[in-house]
Tab-separated table of C-alpha atoms in Angstrom:
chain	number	residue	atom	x	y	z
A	1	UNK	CA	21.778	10.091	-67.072
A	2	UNK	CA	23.178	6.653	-69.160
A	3	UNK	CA	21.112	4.474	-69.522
A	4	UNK	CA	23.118	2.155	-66.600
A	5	UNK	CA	21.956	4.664	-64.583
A	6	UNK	CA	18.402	4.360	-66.317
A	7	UNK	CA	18.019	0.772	-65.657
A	8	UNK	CA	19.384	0.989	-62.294
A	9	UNK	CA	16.476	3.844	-61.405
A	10	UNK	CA	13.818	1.910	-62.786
A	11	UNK	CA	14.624	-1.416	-61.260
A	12	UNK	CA	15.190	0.125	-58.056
A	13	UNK	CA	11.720	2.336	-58.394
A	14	UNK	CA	10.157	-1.046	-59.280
A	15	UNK	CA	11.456	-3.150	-56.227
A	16	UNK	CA	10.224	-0.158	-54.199
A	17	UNK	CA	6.485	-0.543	-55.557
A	18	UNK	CA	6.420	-3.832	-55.070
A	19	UNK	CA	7.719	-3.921	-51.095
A	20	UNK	CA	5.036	-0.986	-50.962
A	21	UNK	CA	2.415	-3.307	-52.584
A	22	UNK	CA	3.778	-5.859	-50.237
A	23	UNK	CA	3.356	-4.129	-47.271
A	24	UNK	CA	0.165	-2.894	-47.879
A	25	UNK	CA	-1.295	-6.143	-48.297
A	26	UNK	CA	0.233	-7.350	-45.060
A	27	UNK	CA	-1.033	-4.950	-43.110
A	28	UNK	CA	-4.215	-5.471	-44.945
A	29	UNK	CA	-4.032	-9.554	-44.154
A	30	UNK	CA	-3.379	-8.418	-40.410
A	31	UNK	CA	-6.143	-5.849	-40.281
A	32	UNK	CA	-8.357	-8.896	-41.688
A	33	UNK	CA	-7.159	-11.517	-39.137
A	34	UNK	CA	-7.636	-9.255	-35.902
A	35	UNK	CA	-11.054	-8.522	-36.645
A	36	UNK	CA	-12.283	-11.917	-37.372
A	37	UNK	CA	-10.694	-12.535	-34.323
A	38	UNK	CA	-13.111	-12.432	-31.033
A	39	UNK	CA	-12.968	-9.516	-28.563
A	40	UNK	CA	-11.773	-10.777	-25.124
A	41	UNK	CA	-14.386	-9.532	-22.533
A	42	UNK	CA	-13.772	-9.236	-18.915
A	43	UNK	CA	-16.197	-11.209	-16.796
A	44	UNK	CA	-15.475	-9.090	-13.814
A	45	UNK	CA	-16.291	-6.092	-15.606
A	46	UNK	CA	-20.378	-5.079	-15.114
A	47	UNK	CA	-18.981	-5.738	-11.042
A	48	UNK	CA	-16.192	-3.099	-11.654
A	49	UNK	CA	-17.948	-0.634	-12.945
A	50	UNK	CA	-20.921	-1.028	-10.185
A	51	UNK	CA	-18.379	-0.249	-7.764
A	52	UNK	CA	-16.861	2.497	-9.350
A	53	UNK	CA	-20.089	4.523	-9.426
A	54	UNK	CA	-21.771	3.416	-6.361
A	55	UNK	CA	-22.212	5.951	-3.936
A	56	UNK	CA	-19.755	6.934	-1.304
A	57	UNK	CA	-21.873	7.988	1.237
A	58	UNK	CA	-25.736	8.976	2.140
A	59	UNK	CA	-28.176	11.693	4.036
A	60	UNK	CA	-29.129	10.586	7.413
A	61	UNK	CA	-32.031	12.666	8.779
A	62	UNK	CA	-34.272	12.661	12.027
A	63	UNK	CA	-34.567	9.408	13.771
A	64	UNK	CA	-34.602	7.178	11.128
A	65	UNK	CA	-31.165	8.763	9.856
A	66	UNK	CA	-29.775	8.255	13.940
A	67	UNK	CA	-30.666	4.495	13.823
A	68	UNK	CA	-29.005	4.942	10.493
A	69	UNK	CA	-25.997	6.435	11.764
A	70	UNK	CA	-25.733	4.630	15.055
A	71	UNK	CA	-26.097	1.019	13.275
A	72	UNK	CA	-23.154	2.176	11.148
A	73	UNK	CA	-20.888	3.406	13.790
A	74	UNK	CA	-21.799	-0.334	15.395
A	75	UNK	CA	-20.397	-2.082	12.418
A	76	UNK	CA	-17.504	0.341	11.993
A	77	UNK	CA	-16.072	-0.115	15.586
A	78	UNK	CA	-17.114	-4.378	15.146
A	79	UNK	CA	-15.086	-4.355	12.111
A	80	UNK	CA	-12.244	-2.698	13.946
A	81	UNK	CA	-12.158	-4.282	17.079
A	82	UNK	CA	-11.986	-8.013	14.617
A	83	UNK	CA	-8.769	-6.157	12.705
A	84	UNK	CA	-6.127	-6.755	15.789
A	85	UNK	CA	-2.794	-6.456	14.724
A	86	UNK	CA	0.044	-9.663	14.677
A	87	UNK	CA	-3.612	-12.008	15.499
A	88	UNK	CA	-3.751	-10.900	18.423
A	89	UNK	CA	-0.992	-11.323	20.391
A	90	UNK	CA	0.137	-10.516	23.642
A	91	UNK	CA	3.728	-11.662	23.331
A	92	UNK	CA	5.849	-8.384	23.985
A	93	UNK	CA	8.800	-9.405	21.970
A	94	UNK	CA	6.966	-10.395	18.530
A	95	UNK	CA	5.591	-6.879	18.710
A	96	UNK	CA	8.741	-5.171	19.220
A	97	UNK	CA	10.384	-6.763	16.585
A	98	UNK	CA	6.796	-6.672	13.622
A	99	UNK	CA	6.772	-2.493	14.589
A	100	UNK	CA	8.581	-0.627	17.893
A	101	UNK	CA	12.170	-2.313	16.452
A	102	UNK	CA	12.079	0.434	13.739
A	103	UNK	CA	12.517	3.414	15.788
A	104	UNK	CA	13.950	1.618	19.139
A	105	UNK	CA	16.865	-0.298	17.616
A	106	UNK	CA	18.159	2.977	15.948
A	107	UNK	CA	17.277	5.999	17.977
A	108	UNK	CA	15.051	7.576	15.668
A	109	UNK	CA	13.359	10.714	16.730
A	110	UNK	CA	15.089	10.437	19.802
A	111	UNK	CA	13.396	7.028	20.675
A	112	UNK	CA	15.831	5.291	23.313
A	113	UNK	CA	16.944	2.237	22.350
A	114	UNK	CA	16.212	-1.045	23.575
A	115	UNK	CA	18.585	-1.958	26.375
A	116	UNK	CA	20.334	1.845	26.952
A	117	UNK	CA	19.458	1.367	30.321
A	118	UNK	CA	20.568	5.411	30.996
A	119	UNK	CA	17.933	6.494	28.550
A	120	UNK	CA	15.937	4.895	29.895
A	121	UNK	CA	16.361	5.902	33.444
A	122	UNK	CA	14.034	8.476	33.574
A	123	UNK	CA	11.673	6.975	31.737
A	124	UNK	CA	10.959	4.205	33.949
A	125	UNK	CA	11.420	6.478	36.777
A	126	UNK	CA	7.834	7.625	35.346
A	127	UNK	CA	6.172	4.428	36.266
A	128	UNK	CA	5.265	1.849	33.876
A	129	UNK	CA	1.576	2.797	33.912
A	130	UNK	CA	2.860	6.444	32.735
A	131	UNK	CA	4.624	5.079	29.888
A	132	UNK	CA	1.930	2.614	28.952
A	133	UNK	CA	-0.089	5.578	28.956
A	134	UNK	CA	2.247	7.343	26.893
A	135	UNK	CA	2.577	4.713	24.135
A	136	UNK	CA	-1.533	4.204	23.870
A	137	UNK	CA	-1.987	7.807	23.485
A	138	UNK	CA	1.185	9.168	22.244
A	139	UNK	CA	3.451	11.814	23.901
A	140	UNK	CA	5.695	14.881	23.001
A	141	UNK	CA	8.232	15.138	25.252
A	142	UNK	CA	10.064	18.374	26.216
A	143	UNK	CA	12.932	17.715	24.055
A	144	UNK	CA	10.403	17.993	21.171
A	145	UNK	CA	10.636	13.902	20.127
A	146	UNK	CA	7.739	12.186	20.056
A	147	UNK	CA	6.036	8.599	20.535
A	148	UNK	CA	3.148	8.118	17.892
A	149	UNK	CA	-0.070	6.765	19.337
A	150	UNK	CA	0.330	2.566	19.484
A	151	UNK	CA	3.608	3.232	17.632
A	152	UNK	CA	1.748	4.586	14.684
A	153	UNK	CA	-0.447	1.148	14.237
A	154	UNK	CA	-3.898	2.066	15.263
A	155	UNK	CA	-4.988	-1.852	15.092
A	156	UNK	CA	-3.040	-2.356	18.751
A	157	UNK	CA	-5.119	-3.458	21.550
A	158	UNK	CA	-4.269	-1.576	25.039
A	159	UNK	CA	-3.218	-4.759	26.582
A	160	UNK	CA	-0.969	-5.552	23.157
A	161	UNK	CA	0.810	-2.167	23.609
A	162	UNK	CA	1.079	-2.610	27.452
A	163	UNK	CA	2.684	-6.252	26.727
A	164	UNK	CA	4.862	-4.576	24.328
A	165	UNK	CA	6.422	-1.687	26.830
A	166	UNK	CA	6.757	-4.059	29.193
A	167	UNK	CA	9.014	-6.545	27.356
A	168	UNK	CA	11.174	-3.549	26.308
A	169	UNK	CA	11.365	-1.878	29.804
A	170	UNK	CA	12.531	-5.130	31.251
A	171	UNK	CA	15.323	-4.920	28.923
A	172	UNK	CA	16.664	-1.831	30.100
A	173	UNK	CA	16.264	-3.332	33.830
């Protein structure tokens, strides 16, 4: 090697050191900074972590496990009946268009669609107590479609689904 070359290797060996020495003691200033820094805690957390391992269920046995068991189906079917779907209402039209709309506007699974008055015929040739009947409980038909129970939303009363079948049966009058 000359000694241009020489000089060139050592300056460039020293510049290297010296970023190295560098970065070392910036990582070592940043190391020092974050852990004089304080932790953030969660205030929600000791609430978290309660729920997370709190039980799921419990042993109910002999009569003090049916009083038990019957007080809890009480608040189960109170909490449902206060869930009613779209507040409540009995308007026939705003629960067409919040959940029947999606199968009844396009035909899907064979649904007929609002206003084909020769689909639905046959239907209303039924009765509209049949098909009331058929929308609270659900119904397979013999072409193999099928109408979910309350249109698939469980939170329906009987006289919301009733409202709703009859607002789209008078369309197809």
């Amino acid at each position: 090697m000359t000694k241009s070359d020489q000089s060139f290797m050592r300056q460039f060996s020293m510049l290297i050191a010296g970023l190295s020495v560098l970065t070392v003691l910036l990582i070592s200033l940043g190391w020092a900074i974050y852990n004089h820094e304080p932790k953030e805690t969660n205030p929600n957390a000791p609430q978290q972590v309660e729920a997370r391992i709190a039980p799921v269920g419990a042993v109910y046995a002999g009569d003090t496990g049916r009083a038990a068991m019957a007080a809890a189906e009480e608040a189960a079917a109170k909490a449902a009946a206060s869930q009613v779907a779209y507040g409540g209402t009995t308007d026939g039209k705003t629960i067409y268009e919040n959940l029947c709309h999606s199968c009844h506007t396009a035909g899907v699974a064979g649904a007929p669609k609002l206003g084909d008055k020769a689909a639905w015929a046959p239907r209303l040739a039924q009765g509209l107590d049949t098909l009331v009947k058929h929308a609270i409980e659900g119904y397979k038909g013999p072409d193999g479609n099928m109408m979910p129970a309350k249109g698939g939303n469980p939170s329906l009363t009987d006289a919301q689904v009733k409202a709703a079948v009859t607002w789209i049966t008078d369309q197809a009058k």
